[in-house]
Tab-separated table of C-alpha atoms and ligand atoms in Angstrom:
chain	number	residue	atom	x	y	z
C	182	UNK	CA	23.284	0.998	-15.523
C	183	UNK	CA	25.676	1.896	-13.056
C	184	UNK	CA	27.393	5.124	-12.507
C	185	UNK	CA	29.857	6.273	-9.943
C	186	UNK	CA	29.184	9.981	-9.138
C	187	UNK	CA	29.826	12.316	-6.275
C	188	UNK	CA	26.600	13.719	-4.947
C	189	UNK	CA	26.810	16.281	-1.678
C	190	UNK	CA	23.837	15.969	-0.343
C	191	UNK	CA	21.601	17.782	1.809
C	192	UNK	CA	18.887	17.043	4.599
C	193	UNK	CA	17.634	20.085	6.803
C	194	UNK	CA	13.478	19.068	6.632
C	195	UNK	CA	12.738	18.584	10.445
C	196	UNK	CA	14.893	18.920	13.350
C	197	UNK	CA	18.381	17.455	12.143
C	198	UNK	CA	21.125	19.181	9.534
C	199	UNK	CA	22.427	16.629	7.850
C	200	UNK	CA	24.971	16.567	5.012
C	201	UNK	CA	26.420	13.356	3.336
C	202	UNK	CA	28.829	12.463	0.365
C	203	UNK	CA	27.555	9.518	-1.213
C	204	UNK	CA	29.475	7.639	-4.455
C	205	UNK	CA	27.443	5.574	-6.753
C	206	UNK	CA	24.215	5.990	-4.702
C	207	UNK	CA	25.506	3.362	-2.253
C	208	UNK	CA	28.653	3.998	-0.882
C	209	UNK	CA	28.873	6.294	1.950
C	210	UNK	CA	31.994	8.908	2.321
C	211	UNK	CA	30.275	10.394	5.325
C	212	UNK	CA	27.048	11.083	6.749
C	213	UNK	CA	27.486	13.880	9.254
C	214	UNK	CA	24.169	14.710	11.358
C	215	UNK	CA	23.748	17.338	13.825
C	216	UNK	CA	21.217	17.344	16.039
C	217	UNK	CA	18.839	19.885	17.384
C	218	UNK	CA	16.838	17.352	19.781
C	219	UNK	CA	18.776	19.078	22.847
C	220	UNK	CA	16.882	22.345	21.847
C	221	UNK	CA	13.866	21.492	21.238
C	222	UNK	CA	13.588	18.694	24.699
C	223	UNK	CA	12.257	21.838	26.507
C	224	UNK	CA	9.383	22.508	24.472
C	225	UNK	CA	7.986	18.958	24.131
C	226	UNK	CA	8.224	19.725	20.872
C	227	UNK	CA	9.794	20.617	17.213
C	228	UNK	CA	9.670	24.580	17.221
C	229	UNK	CA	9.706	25.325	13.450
C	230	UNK	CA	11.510	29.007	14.133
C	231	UNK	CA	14.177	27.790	16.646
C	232	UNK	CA	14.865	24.828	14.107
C	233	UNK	CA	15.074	26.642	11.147
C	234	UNK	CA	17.576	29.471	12.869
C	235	UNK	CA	19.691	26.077	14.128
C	236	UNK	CA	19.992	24.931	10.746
C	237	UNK	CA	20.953	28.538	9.538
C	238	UNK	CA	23.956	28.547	12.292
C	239	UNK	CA	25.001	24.738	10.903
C	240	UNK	CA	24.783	24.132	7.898
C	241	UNK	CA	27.438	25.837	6.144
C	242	UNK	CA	30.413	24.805	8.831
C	243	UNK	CA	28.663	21.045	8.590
C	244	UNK	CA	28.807	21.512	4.591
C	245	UNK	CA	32.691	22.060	4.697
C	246	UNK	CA	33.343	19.350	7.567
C	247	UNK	CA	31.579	16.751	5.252
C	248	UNK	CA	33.712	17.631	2.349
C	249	UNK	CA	36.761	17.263	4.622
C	250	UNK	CA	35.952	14.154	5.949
C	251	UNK	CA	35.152	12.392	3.010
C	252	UNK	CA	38.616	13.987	1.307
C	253	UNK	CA	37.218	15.591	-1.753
C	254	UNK	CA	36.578	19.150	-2.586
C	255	UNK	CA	33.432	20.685	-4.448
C	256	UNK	CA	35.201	20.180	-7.860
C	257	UNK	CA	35.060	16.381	-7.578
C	258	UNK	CA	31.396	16.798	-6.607
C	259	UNK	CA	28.486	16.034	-9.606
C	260	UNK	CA	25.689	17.150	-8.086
C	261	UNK	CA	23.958	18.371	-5.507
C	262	UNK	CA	20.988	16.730	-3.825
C	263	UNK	CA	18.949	18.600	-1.520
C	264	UNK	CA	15.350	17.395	0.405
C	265	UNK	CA	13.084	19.462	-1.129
C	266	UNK	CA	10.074	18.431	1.064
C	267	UNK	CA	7.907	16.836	2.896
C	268	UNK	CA	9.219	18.934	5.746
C	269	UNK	CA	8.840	22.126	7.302
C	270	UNK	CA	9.508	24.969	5.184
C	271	UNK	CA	11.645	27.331	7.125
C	272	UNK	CA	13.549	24.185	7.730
C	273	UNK	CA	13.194	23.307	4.140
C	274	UNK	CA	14.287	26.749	3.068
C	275	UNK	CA	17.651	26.616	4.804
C	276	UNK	CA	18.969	23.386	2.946
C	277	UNK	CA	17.447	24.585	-0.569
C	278	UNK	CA	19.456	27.642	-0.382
C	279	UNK	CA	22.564	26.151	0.420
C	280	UNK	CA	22.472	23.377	-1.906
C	281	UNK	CA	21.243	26.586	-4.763
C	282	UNK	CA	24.117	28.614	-3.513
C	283	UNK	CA	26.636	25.563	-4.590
C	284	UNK	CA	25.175	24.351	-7.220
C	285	UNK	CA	25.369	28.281	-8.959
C	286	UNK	CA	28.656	29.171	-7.934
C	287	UNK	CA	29.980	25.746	-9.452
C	288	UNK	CA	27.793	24.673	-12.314
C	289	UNK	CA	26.377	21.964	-10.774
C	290	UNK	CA	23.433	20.124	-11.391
C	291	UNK	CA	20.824	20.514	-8.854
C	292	UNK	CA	18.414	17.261	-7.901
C	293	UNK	CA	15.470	18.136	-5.635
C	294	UNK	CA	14.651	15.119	-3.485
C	295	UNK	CA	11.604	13.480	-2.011
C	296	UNK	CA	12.445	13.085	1.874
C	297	UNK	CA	10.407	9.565	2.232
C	298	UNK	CA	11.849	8.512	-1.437
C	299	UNK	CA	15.444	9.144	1.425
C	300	UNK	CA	13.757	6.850	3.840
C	301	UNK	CA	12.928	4.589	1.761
C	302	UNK	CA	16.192	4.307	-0.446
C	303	UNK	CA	18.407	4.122	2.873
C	304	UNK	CA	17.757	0.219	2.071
C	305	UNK	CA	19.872	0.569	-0.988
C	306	UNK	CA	22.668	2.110	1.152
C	307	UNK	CA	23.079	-1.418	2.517
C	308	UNK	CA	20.544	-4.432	0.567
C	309	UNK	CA	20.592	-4.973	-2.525
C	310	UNK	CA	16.686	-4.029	-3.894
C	311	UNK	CA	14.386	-6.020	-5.543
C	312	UNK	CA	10.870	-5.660	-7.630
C	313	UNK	CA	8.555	-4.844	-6.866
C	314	UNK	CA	8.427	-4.332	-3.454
C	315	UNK	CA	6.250	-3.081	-0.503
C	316	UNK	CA	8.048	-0.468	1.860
C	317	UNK	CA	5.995	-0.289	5.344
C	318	UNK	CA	7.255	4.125	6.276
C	319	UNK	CA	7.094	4.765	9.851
C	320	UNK	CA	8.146	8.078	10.928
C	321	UNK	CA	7.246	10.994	13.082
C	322	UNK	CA	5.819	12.888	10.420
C	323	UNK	CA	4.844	9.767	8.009
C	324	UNK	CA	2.988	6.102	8.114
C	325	UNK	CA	3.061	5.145	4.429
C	326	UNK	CA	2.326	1.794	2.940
C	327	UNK	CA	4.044	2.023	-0.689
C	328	UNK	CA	4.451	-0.005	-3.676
C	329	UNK	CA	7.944	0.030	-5.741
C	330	UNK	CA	6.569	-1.587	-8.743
C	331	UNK	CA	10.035	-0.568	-10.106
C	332	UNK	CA	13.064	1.567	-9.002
C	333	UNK	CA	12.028	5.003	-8.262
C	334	UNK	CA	8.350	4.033	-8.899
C	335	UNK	CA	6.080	4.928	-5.842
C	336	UNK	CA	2.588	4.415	-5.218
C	337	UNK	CA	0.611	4.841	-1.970
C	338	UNK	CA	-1.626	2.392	-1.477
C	339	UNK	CA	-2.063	3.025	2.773
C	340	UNK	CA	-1.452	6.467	4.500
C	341	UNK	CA	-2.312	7.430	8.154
C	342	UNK	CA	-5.827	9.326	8.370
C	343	UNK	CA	-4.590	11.116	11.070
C	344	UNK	CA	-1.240	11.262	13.781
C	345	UNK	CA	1.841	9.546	11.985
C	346	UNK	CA	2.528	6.458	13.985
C	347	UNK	CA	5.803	8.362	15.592
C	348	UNK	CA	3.613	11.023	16.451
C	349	UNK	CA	1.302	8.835	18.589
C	350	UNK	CA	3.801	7.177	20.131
C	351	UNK	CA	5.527	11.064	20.932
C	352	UNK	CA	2.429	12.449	22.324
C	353	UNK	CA	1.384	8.967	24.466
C	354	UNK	CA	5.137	9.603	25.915
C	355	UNK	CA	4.336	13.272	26.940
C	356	UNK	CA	1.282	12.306	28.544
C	357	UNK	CA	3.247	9.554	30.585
C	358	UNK	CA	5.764	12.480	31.588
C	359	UNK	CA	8.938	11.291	29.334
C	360	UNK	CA	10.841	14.024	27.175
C	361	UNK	CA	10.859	14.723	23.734
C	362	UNK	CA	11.207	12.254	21.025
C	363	UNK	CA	9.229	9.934	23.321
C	364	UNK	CA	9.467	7.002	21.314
C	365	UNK	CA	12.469	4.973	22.445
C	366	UNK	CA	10.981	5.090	25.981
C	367	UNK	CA	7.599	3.514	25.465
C	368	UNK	CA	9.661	1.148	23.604
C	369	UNK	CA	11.994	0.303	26.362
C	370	UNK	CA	9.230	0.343	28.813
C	371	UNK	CA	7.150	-2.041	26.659
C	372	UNK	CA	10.408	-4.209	26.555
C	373	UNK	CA	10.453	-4.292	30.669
C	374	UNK	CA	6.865	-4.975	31.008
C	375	UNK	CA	5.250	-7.784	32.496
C	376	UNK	CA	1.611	-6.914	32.183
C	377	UNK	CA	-0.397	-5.992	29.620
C	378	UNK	CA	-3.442	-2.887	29.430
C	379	UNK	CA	-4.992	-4.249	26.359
C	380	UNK	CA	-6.009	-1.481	24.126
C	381	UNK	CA	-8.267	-1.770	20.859
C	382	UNK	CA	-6.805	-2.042	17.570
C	383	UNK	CA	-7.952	0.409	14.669
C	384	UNK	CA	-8.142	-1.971	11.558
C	385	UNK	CA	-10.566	0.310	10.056
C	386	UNK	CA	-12.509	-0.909	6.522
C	387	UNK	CA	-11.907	-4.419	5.469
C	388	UNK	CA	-9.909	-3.767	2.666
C	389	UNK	CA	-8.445	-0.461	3.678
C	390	UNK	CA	-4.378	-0.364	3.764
C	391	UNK	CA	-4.865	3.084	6.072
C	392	UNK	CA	-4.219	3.425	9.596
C	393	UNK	CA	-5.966	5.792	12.556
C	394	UNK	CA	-3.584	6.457	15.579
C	395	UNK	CA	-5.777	9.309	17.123
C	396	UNK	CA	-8.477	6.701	18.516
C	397	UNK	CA	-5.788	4.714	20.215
C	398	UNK	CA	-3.725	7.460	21.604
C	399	UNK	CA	-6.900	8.971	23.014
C	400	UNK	CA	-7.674	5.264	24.679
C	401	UNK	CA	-4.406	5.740	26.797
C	402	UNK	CA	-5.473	9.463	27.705
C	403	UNK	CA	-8.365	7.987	29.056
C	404	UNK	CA	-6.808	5.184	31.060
C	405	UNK	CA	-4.394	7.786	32.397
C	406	UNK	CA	-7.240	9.940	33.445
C	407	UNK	CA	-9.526	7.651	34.687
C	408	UNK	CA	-6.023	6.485	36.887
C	409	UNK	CA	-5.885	9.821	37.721
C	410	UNK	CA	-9.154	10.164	39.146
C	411	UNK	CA	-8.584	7.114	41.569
C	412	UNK	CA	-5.887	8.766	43.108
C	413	UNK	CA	-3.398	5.984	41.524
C	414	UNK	CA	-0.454	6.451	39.650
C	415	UNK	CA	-1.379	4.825	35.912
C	416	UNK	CA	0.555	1.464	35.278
C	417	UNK	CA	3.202	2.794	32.959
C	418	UNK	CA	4.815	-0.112	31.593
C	419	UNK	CA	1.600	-2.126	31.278
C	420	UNK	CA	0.103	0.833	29.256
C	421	UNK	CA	3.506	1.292	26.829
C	422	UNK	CA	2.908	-2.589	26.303
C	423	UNK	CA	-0.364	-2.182	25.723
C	424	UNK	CA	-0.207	0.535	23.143
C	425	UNK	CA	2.954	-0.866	21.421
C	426	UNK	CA	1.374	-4.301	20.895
C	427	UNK	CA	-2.214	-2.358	19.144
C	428	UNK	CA	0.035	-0.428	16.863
C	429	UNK	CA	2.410	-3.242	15.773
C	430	UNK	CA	-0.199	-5.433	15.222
C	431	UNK	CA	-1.725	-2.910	12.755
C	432	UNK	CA	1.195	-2.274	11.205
C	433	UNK	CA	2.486	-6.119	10.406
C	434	UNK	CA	-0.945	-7.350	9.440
C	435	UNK	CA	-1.472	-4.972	6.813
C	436	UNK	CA	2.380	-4.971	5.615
C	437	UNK	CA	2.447	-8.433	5.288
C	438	UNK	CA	-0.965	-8.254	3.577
C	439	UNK	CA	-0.364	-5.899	0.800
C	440	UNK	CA	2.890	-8.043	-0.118
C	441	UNK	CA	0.756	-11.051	-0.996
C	442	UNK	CA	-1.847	-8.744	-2.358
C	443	UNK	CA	0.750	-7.029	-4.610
C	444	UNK	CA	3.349	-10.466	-5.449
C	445	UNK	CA	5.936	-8.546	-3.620
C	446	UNK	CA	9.221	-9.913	-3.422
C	447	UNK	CA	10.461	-7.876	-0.052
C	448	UNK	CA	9.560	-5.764	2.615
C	449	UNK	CA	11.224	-2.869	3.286
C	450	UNK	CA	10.941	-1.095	6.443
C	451	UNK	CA	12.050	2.893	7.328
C	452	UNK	CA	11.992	5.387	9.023
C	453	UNK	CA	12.725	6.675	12.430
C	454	UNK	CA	10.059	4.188	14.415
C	455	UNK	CA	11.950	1.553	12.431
C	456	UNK	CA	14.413	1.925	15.685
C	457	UNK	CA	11.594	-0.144	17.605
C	458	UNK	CA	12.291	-2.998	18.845
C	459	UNK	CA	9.126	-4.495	19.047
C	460	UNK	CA	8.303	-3.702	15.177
C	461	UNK	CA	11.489	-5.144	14.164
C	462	UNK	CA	10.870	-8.585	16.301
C	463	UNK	CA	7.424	-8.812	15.263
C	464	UNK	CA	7.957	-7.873	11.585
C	465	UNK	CA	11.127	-10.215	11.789
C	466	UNK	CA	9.193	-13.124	12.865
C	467	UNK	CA	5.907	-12.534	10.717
C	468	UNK	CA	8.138	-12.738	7.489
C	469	UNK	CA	10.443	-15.459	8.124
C	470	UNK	CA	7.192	-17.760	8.886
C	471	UNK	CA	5.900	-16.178	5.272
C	472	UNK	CA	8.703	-16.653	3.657
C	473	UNK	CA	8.951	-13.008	3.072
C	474	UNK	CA	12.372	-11.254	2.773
C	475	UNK	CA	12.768	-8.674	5.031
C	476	UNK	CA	14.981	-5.611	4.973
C	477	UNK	CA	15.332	-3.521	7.162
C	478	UNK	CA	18.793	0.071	7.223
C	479	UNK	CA	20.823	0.032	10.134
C	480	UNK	CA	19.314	2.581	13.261
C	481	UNK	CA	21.878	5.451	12.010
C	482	UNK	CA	20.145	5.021	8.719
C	483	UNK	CA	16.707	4.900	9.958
C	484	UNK	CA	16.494	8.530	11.301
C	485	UNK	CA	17.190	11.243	9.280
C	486	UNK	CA	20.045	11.489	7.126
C	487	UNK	CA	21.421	13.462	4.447
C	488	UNK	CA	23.053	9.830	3.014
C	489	UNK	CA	20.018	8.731	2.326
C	490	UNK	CA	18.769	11.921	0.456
C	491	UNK	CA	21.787	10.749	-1.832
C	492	UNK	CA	20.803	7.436	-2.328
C	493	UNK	CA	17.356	8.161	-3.760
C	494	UNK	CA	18.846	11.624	-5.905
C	495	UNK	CA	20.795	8.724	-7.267
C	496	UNK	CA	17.894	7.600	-9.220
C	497	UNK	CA	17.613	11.063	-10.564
C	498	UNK	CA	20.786	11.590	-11.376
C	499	UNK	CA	21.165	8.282	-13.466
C	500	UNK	CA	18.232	9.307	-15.724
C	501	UNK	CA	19.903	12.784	-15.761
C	502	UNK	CA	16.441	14.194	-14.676
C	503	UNK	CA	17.615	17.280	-12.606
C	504	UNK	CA	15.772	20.227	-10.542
C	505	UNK	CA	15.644	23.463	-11.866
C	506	UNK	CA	17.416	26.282	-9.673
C	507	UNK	CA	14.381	28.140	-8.757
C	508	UNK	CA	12.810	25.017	-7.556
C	509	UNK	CA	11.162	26.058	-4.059
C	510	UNK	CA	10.471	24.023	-0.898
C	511	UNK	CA	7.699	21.745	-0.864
C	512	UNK	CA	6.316	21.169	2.334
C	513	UNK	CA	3.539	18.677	1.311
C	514	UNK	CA	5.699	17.303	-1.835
C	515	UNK	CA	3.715	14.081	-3.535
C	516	UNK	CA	6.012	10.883	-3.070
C	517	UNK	CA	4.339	9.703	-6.531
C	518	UNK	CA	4.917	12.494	-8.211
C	519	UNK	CA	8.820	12.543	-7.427
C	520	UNK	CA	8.671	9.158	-9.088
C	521	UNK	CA	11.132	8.894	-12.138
C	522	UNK	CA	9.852	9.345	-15.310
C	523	UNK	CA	11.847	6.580	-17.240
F	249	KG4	O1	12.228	9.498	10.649
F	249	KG4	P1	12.425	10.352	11.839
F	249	KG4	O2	13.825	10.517	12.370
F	249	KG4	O3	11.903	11.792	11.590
F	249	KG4	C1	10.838	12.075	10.746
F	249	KG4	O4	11.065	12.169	9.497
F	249	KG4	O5	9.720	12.181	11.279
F	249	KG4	O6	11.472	9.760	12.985
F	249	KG4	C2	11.407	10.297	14.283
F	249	KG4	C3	10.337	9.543	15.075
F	249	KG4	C4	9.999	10.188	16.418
F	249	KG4	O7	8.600	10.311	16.504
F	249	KG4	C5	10.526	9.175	17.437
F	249	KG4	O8	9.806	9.150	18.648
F	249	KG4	C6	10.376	7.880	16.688
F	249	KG4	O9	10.769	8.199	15.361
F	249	KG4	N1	11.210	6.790	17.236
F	249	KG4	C7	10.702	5.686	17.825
F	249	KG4	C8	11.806	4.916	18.258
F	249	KG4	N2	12.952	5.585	17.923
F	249	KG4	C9	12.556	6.742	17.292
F	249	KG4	N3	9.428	5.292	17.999
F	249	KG4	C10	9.223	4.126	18.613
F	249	KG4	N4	10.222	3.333	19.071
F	249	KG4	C11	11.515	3.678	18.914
F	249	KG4	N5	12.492	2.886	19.356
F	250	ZN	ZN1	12.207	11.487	8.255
């Protein structure tokens, strides 16, 4: 079935405020995104108060821009979509309030949305889905392996059992002195490398989809340290490379494993470390060997986005399964659980 509504939705879970006007579940009016990273550079960090008063100074004047810019007004609007977690909740709080606040003062439906359901569903923004399928989730705050056995049908088969592969690569930046998100560096400075500090790879049980991060993160601190206490400078590009290769190893082996273990018919990949370029050349050349279809949202899709949000309330909306108003925020919201129920 296909419908072609007007959902306003609404992303405000981490450190961006995002709003979006989406038709159909595919077809983007605008995706405006405001970032706090500016802010938070100083502190090495996301700091959940300073974010959540940001998104409080943004949202509504964001809100109105969006509807502007995509030339419709709140009457022509179905629905509202909001991210109703994983995320943090003052953060969480400011977007579910808004998106309330609308939704009660024009009768709209209200659809309470699973942030890595967004990451995941930014495919459908651009690639037209298949099942099932395997989506390989790499963000700062998630490393998910999850089967789509059918739209809007999730289930976790590999999760990290400790930092979120973004989150590695964020705090092995810091301790090589590069600001906050640290990512794209040790990317970049994996990309200009031309040796290698081999570092161990954390495949954990045999048949285990889960990954481990912490072990390998601390294996840099060490080789930074032990640098340190030589009086040398630690080789930084030869250590990104190093680190980059461990983790993307990881990562493609077990993607590419579950798909044959599950008779999936794509690979989807999202999330922010999606960006990387060495993910997306390995991953790229691992399925094309396979024969394994590969699909992967442009960058401005990757990180987050309030389009997305209204890509995966789509599937909510089309089974007219909506979100009571005094929903709350959901900071450790179950991705299977969101799943829909027809
Ligand atoms: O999905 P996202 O925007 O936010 C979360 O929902 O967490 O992901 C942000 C994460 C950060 O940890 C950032 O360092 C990482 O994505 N990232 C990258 C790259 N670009 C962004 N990590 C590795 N290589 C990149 N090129
Ligand atoms: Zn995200």
């Amino acid at each position: 079935m296909t419908t072609n509504e007007l959902l306003l939705a609404v992303e405000t879970s981490c450190d961006e405020t995002s709003v979006a006007v989406v038709r159909g579940g595919r077809e983007i009016l605008t995706n405006l995104i405001s970032s706090q990273i500016e802010t938070h550079e100083q502190f090495g960090g996301v700091v959940p108060e300073i974010a959540s008063r940001k998104h409080v100074e943004t949202i509504t004047v964001i809100m109105e821009q969006a509807l502007k810019e995509a030339k419709v007004s709140l009457r022509d609007i179905s629905a509202i979509a909001v991210t109703q977690g994983p995320g943090l909740v003052g953060s969480l709080l400011v977007g579910i309030v808004a998106a309330k606040s609308l939704a009660m003062a024009y009768d709209l439906p209200l659809i309470g949305t699973h942030h890595i359901a967004g990451h995941i569903y930014a495919n459908q923004l651009v690639h037209e889905l298949v099942y099932p399928s395997i989506a390989l989730v790499v963000s700062g705050g998630h490393t998910e392996l999850v089967v789509l056995e059918r739209e809007g049908m999730f289930r976790i088969i590999g999760r990290t059992r400790d930092d979120a592969v973004g989150e590695a690569y964020d705090k092995v930046a810091r301790a090589l002195r590069f600001p906050y998100p640290g990512g794209p560096y040790i990317d970049r400075l994996a990309q200009e490398a031309e040796e290698e500090i081999v570092l161990p790879r954390a495949w954990l049980e045999q048949d285990s989809y889960d990954f481990s991060f912490s072990g390998l993160k601390s294996a840099v601190l060490a080789v930074i340290n032990q640098a340190k206490m030589r009086g040398e400078t630690p080789m930084r590009s030869a250590l990104a490379l190093g680190f980059q290769r461990s983790v993307i190893d990881v990562l493609v082996e077990k993607a590419l494993r579950a798909v044959h273990a599950e008779g999936a018919r794509q690979l989807l990949l999202c999330g922010g470390v999606a960006a990387n370029r060495g993910l997306r050349a390995a991953l790229a050349a691992r399925c094309e060997s396979e024969g394994v279809p590969l699909l992967i949202p442009p960058l401005s899709l990757c990180t987050d986005n309030a389009a997305m949000i209204g890509a995966a309330a789509h599937l909510k909306w089309k089974r007219g399964e909506f979100t009571s108003l005094d929903m709350k925020a959901e900071p450790t919201f179950s991705l299977e659980e969101w799943s829909v129920r027809v």
